[in-house]
XYZ file of C-alpha atoms in Angstrom:
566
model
C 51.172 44.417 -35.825
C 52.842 47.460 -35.050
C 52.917 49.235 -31.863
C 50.226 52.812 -32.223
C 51.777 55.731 -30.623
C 50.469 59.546 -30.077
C 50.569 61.969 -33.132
C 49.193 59.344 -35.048
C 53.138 57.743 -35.807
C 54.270 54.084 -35.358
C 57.292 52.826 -33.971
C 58.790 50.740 -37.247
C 59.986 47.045 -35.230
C 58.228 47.081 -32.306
C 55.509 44.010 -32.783
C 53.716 42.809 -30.545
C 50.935 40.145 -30.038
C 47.024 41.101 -31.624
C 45.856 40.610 -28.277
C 48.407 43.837 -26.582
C 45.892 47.044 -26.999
C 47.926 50.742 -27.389
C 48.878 51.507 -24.340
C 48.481 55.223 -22.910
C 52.158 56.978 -22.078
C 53.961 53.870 -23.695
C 54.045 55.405 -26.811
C 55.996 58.794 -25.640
C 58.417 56.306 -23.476
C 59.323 54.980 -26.128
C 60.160 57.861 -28.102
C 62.489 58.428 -24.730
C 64.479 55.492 -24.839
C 66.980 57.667 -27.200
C 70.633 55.569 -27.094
C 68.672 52.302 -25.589
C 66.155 51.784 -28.386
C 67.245 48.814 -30.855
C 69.350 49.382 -33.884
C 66.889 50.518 -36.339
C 64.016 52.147 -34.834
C 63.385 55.502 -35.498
C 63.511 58.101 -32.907
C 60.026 60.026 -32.349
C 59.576 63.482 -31.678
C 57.529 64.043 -28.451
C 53.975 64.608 -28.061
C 52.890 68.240 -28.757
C 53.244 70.963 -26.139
C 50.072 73.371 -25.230
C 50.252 76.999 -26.782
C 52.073 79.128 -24.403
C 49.336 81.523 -24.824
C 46.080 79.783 -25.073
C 44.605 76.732 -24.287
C 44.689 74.764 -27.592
C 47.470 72.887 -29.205
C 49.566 73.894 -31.781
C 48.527 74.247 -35.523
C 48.426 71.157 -37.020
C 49.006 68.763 -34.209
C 46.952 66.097 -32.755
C 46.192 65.213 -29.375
C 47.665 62.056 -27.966
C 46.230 59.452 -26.006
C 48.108 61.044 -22.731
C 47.336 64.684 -23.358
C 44.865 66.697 -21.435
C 42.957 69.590 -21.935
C 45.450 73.115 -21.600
C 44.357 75.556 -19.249
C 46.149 78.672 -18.196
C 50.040 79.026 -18.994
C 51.875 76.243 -18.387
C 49.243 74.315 -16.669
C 46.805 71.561 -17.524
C 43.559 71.472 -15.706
C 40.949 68.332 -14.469
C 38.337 70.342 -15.434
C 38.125 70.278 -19.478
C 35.630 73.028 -19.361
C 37.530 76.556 -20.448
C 38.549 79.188 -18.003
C 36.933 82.255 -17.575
C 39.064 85.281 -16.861
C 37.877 87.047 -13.458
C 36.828 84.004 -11.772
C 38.137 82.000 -9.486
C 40.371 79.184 -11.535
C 40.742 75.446 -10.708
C 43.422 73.860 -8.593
C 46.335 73.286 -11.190
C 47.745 70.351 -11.803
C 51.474 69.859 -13.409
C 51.133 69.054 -17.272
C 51.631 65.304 -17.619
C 52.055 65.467 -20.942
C 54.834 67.466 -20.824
C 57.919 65.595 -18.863
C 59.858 66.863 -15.948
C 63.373 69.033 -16.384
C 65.092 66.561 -14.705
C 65.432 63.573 -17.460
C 67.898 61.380 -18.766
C 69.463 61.611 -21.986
C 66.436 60.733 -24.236
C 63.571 61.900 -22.158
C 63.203 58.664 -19.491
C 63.801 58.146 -16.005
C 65.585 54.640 -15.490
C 62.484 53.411 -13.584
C 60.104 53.771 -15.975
C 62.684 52.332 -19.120
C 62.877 48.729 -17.366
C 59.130 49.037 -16.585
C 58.506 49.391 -20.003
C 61.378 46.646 -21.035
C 59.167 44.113 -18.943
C 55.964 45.052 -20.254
C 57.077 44.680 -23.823
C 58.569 41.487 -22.992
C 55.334 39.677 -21.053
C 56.269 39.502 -17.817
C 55.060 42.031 -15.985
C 51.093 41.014 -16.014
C 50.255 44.931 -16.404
C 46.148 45.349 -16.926
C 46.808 47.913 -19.852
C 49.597 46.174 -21.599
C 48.109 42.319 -21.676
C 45.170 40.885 -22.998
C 42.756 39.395 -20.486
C 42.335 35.754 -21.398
C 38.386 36.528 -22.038
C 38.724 38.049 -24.906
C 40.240 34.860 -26.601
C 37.153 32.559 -25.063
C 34.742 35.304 -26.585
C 36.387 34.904 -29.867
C 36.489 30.913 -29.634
C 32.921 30.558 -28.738
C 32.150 33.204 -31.907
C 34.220 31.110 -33.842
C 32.758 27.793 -32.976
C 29.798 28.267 -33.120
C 29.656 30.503 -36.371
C 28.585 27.832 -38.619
C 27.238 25.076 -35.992
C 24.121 22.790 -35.637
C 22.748 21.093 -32.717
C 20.271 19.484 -34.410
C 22.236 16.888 -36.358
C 24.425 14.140 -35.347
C 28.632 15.496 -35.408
C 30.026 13.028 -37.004
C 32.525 12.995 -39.827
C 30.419 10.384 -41.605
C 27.107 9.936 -41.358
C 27.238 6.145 -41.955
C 29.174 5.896 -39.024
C 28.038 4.937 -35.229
C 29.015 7.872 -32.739
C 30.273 6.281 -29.146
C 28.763 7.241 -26.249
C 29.843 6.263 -22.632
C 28.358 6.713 -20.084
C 28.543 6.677 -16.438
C 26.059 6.635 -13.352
C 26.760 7.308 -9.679
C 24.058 6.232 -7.612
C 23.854 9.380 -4.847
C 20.951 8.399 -2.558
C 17.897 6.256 -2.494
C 15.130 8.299 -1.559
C 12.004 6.115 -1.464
C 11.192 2.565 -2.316
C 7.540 2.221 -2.441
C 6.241 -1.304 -2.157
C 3.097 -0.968 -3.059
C 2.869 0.813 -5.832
C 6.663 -0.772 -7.265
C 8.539 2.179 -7.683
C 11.895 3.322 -6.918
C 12.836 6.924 -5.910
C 16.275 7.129 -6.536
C 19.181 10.554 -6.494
C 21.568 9.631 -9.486
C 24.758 11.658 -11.313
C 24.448 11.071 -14.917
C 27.723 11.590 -17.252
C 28.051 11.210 -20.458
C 30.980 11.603 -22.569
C 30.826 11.735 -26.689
C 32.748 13.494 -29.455
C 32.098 16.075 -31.412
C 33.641 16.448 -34.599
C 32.820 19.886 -35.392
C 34.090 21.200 -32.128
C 37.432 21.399 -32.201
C 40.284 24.558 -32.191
C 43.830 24.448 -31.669
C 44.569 25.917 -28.430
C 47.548 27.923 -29.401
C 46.146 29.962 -31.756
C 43.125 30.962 -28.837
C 45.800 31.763 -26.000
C 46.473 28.493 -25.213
C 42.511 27.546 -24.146
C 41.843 23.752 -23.659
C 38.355 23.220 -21.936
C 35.641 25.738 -21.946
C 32.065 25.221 -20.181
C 29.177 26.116 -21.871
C 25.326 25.623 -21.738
C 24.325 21.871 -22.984
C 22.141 22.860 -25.286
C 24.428 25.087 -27.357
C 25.419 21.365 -28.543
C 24.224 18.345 -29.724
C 23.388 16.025 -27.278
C 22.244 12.476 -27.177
C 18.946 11.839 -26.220
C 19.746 8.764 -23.618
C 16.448 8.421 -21.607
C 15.510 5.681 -18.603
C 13.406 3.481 -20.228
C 11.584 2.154 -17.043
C 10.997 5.674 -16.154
C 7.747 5.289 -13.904
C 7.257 9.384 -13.136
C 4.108 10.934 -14.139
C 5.552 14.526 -15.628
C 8.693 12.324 -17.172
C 11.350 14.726 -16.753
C 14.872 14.424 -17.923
C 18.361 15.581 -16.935
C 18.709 19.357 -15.599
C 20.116 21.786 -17.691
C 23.661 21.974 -16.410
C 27.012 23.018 -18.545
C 28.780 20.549 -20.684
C 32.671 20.760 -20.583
C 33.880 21.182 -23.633
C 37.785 20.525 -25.093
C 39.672 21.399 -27.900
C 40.375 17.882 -29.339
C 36.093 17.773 -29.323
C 35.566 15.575 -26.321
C 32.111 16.607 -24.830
C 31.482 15.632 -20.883
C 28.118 16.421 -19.686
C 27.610 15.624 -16.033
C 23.855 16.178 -14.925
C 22.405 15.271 -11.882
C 18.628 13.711 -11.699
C 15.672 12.521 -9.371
C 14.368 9.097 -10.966
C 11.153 7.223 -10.756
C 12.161 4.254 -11.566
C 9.429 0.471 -11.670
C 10.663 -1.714 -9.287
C 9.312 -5.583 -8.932
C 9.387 -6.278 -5.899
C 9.100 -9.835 -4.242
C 7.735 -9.545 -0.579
C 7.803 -13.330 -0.187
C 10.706 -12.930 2.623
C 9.235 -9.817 4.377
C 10.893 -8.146 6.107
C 13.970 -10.502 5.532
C 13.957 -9.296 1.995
C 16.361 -8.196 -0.502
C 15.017 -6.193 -4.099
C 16.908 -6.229 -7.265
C 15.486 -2.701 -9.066
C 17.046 -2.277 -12.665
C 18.048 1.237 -14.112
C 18.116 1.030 -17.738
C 19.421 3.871 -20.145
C 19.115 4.113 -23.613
C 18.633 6.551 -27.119
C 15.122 6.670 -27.780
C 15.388 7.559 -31.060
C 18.993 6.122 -32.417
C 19.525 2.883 -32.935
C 23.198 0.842 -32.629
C 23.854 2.028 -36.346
C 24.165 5.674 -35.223
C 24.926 6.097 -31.291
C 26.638 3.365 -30.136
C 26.100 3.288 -26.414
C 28.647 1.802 -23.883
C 28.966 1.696 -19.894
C 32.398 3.231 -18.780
C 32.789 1.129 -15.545
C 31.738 -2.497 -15.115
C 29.222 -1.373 -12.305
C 27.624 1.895 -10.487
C 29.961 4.106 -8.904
C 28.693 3.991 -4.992
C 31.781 6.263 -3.400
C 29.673 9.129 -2.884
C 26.349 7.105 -2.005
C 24.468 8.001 1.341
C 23.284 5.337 3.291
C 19.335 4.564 3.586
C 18.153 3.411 7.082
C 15.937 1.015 5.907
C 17.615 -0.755 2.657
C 21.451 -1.553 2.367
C 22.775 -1.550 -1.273
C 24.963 -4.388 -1.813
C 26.210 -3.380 -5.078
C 25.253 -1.801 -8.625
C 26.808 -3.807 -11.757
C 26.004 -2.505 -14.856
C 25.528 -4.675 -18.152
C 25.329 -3.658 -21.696
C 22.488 -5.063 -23.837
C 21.701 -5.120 -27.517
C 17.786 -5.957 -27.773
C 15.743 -5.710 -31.356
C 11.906 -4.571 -30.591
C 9.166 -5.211 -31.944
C 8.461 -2.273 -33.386
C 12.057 -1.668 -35.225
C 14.200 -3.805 -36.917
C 16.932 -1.918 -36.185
C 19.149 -2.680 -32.609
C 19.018 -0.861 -30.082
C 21.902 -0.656 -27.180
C 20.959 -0.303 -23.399
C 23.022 0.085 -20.320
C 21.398 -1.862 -17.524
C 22.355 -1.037 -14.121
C 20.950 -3.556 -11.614
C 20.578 -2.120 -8.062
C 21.055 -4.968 -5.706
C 19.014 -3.940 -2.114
C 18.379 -5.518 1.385
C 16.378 -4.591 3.256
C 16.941 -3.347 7.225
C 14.827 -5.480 9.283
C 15.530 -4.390 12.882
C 12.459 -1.814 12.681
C 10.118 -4.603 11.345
C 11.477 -7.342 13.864
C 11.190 -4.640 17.157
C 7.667 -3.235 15.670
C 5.848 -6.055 14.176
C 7.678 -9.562 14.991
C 8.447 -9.387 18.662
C 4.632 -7.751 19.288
C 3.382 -10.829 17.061
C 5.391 -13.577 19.103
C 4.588 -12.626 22.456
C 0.868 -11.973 22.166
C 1.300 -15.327 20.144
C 2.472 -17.199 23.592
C -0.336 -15.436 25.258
C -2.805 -17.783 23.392
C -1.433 -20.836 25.041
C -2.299 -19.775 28.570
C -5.930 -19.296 28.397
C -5.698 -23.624 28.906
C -4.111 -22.367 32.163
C -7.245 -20.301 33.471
C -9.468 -21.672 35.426
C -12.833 -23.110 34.049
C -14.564 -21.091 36.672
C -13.410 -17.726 35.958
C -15.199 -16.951 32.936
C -12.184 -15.557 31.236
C -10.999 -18.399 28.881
C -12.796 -17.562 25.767
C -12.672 -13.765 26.335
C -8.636 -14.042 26.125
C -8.454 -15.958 23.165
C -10.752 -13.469 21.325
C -8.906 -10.504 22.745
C -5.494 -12.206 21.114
C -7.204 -13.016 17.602
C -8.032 -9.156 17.383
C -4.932 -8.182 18.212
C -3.633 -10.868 15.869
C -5.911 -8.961 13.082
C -4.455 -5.590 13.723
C -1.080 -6.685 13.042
C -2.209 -8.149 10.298
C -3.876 -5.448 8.956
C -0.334 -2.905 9.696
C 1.286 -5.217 7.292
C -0.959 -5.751 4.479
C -1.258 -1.776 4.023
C 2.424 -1.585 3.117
C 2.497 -4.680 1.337
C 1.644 -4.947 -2.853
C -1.703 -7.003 -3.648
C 0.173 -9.833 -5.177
C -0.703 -13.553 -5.003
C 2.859 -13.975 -2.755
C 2.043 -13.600 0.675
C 5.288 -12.633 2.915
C 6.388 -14.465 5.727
C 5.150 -11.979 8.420
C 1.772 -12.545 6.694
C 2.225 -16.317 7.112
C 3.312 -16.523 10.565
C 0.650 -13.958 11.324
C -1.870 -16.303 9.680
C -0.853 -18.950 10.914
C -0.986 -17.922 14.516
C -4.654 -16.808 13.737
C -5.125 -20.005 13.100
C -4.071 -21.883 16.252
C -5.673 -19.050 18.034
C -9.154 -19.939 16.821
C -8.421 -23.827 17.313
C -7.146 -23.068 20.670
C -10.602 -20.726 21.468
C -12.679 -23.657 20.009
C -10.798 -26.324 21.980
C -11.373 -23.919 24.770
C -15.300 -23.948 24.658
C -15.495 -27.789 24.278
C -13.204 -28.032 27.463
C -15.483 -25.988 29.015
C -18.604 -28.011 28.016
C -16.773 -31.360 29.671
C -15.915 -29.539 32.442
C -19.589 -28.226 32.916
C -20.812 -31.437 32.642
C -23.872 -31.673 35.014
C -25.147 -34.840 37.662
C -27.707 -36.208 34.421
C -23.764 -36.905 32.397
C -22.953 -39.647 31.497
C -20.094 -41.292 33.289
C -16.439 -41.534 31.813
C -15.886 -43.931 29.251
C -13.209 -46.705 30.352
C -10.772 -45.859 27.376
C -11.323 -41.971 28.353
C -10.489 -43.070 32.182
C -7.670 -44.851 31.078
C -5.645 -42.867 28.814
C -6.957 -39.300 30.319
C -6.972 -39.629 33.906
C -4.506 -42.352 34.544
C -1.476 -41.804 31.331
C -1.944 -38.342 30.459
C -2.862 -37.329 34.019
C 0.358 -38.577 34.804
C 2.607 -37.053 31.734
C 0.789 -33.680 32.336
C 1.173 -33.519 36.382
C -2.292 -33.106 37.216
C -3.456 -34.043 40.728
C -6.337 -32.885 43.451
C -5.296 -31.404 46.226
C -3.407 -32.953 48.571
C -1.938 -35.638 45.609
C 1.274 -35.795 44.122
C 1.981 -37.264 40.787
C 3.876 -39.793 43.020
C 0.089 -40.674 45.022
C -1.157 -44.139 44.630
C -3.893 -43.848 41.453
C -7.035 -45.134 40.900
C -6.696 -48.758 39.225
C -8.354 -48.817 35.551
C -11.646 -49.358 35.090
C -13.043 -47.371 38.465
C -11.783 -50.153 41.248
C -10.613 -48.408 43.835
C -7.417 -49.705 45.695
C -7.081 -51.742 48.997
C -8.024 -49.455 52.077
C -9.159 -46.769 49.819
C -12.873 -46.442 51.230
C -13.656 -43.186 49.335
C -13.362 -45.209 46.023
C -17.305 -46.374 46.618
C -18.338 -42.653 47.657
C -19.397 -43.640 50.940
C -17.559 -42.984 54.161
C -16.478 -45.492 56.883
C -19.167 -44.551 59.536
C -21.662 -45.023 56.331
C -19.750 -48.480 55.480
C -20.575 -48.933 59.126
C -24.029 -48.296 59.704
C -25.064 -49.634 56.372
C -23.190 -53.219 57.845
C -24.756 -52.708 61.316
C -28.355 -52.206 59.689
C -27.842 -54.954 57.308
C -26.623 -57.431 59.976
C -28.881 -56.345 62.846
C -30.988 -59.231 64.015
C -34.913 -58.359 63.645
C -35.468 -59.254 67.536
C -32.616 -57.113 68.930
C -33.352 -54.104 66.344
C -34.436 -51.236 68.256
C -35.906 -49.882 64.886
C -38.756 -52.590 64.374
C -41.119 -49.396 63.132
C -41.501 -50.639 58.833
C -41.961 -46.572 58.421
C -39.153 -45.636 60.287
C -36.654 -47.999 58.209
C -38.639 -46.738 55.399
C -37.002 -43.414 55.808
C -33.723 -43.895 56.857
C -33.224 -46.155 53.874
C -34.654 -43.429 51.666
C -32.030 -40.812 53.234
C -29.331 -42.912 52.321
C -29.933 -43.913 48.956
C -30.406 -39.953 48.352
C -26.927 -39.973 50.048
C -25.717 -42.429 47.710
C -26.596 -41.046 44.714
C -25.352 -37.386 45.820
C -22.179 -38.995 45.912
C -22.174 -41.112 42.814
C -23.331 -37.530 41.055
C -20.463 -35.664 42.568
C -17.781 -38.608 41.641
C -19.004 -38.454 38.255
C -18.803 -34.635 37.897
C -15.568 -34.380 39.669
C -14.189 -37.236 36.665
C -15.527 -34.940 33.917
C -13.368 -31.579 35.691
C -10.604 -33.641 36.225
C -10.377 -34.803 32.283
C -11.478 -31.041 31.504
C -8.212 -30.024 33.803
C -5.843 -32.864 31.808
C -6.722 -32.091 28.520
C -6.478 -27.929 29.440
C -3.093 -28.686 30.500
C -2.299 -31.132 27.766
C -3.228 -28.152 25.149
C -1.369 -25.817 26.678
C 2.177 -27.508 25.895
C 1.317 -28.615 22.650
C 0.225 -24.916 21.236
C 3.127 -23.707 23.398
C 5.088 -25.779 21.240
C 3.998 -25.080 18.267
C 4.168 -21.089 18.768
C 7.985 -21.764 19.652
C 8.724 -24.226 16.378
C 6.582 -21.437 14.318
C 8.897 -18.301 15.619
C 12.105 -21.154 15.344
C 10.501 -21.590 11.197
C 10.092 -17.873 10.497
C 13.331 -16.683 12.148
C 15.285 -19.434 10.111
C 13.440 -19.083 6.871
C 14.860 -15.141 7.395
C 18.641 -16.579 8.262
């Protein structure tokens, strides 16, 4: 292409790239260069001079890129409106078109020759004498997509399968929903595929490689989540594909999944969830897109941690499954989203609460039968018990596995209600009134004398070292309160029995009568009162005997539940 300069003439071997546009004033420097020029160009006459009289050019000549309207002699104005005689004329400006006096031989300055030399040459990146590279990206894309389809498959032959790879970074986890079994999940989607019809040689477009253009100015494949779980069922967002010349297509879009989830609560909170993420074509089968994981698992390096689950990894597997419905195969990228879950909140919030109102249970054994409070604590524990229980089963599914909060929970229900029951049959023995029966001899011997002894229990002023009772009620040598009389009783009852009938002062049949009757009341006050005090004192042993066995079994349940979570 040949070089356009003013006057409508060409300077013969001066080419130049299609992409240089006709430069203003480059065309009349070169008609300067005069000795300097290359052998064979041809010299060019300068660019027409303004009438010396008026403000036109001269016959015949036309105006060049770099010429400006003529105003008065000499002169070229800014304004190209014509002058009016009599008024008041426009600040003159020297005639550009016209060179100065002072030139070299062949109408250049030095300056301006090299500028021009470097122009001509490419390396001086003037605006007006290079190309800007969009012009060549315009053209490509025209060219491109001139004759293109986005509705078909690009592929050379259509009998052939058309790899796809793809690739998924797992960005954040944004909710995991128990209940309802679905994941919420932040992922970067690429995809990477070739196009057969979309390719250029990069020389011929300025030396172009990649370009980025809208995705759905090309084909794309229609790679879905199968266990998509969201109500509006979205895909990918609309983002640019990167496009280069040898037809490679990458197409990175970033997307908000809904993904089912089964979830196994059986540990809970000690838990750990494997969630799978599986991508495939919807419509093409393994005989036309044949899809194919680029890494071996998830890429995690730009992953933002979750405070309550910790990802332990993401490998990915490929899968070739033939439905039902098709006979075809279809290919699926299965990425398997290994979770545990972050049990400090659950142990701090639910656990701890649990075991320590748990222990509470035991101690209503330790209350007094008197103060009325035994059965009101055990109660107050089972509701609390039942709140707890209640926190966890609204975040839990409705499945038939029951998770091991739920189970120690339960369980502690349970010994709470034996523990109240055991509680109100305690208190029946130990309200056992002066018409009871007295204690057995097997309940006197293994309650008050072995398990008396194992559990510590004493009256006051006994020790578990003090001499017991022997089996079977006897009391021991000197012990006179064993009979529930005291010695001046033992005394007067021998003195009355042994008195002889002449010496008795109390020879009166009614007086005897009466004294005899006081006594036996006496007697039988006493009898009442060692029988009652038995019944309390077996009440006491078997409170206290309770009390370490549930306190055991609350500490071997929270040992169970804490190991089962180890």
């Amino acid at each position: 292409m040949s070089l356009a300069v003013p006057g409508g003439h060409s300077a013969p071997g001066l080419h130049h790239p299609p992409s240089v546009p006709r430069c203003p004033g480059v065309a009349g420097a070169v008609s300067s260069l005069g000795d300097t020029a290359p052998t064979g160009t041809a010299w060019m006459p300068p660019a027409p001079q303004a009438h010396p009289r008026g403000g036109s050019a001269a016959p015949g000549a036309r105006p060049g890129p770099c010429s400006l309207p003529a105003g008065p002699a000499g002169v070229t104005h800014r304004n190209p409106s014509p002058w009016v005689p009599g008024a008041v004329p426009p600040r003159p400006v020297p005639d550009v078109s016209r060179p100065p006096v002072s030139r070299t031989r062949g109408g250049m300055e030095p300056g301006a020759r090299l500028c021009l030399a470097l122009c001509l040459a490419g390396l001086l990146p003037a605006p007006g004498c290079r190309a800007a590279p969009g012009r060549f990206a315009y053209k490509l894309l025209h060219d491109l997509f001139a004759n293109y389809s986005s509705a078909l498959r690009p592929v050379e032959d259509t009998d052939r399968a058309l790899n796809v790879t793809l690739k998924v970074t797992l960005a954040q986890i944004i909710d995991m929903d128990e209940r309802n079994q679905v994941l919420t999940s932040y992922l970067w989607v690429r995809q990477t595929w070739l196009d057969a019809h979309l390719t250029w040689d990069k020389d011929e477009y300025g030396g172009i490689d990649i370009i980025r253009i809208p995705s759905s100015y090309v084909w794309r494949p229609d790679i879905i989540l199968y266990n998509n779980a969201d109500e509006h069922f979205g895909g990918s967002m609309e983002t640019n594909v990167v496009l280069r010349s040898d037809g490679h297509i990458t197409w990175d879009s970033p997307a908000i999944t809904k993904s089912s989830c089964k979830v196994d609560v059986s540990y809970f909170p000690f838990d750990g969830q494997q969630c799978h993420l599986t991508f495939g074509s919807w419509t093409h089968n393994g005989n036309q897109i044949d899809l194919r994981n680029q890494l071996d698992s998830g890429d995690l390096t730009d992953f933002v941690e979750n405070v309550e689950w910790e990802v332990l990894g993401m490998p990915a597997t490929r899968n070739v499954i033939t439905y039902g419905c098709c006979s075809e195969p279809y290919p699926d990228v299965t990425y398997t989203l290994l979770l545990r879950r972050r049990a400090s909140f659950y142990i701090f919030n639910l656990l701890l609460p649990c075991i320590m109102v748990s222990f509470l249970a035991p101690l209503g054994f330790y209350l007094p039968a008197d103060s009325g409070e035994k059965v009101s604590l055990g109660v107050t524990v089972l509701l609390a018990l039942t709140v707890f229980q209640l926190l966890v089963a609204e975040s839990m599914p409705p499945s038939e596995s029951v998770p091991l909060i739920g189970k120690y929970y339960i369980a502690t229900m349970t010994m709470i209600t034996a523990s109240t029951a055991l509680t109100i049959f305690i208190m029946n023995v130990h309200h056992c009134g002066p018409g009871a029966r007295p204690v057995p001899p097997w309940a006197r011997r293994l309650i008050l004398h072995h398990l008396a002894r194992l559990c510590c229990v004493y009256e006051v002023g006994e020790s578990c070292k003090s001499p017991r009772r022997a089996p079977g009620g006897r009391a021991a040598p000197g012990d006179a309160r064993a009979a529930g009389e005291s010695p001046g009783e033992r005394r007067a009852g021998t003195e009355v029995r042994g008195c002889p009938w002449d010496h008795c002062l109390c020879h009166h049949d009614a007086l005897l009568s009466n004294v005899g009757y006081i006594a036996g009341c006496f007697r039988r006050h006493r009898a009442n009162q060692r029988r009652t005090g038995e019944w309390k004192k077996v009440a006491k042993v078997m409170d206290r005997f309770f009390m370490w066995v549930f306190f055991l079994m609350v500490f071997l349940m929270s040992v169970l539940v804490l190991g089962n979570a180890a």
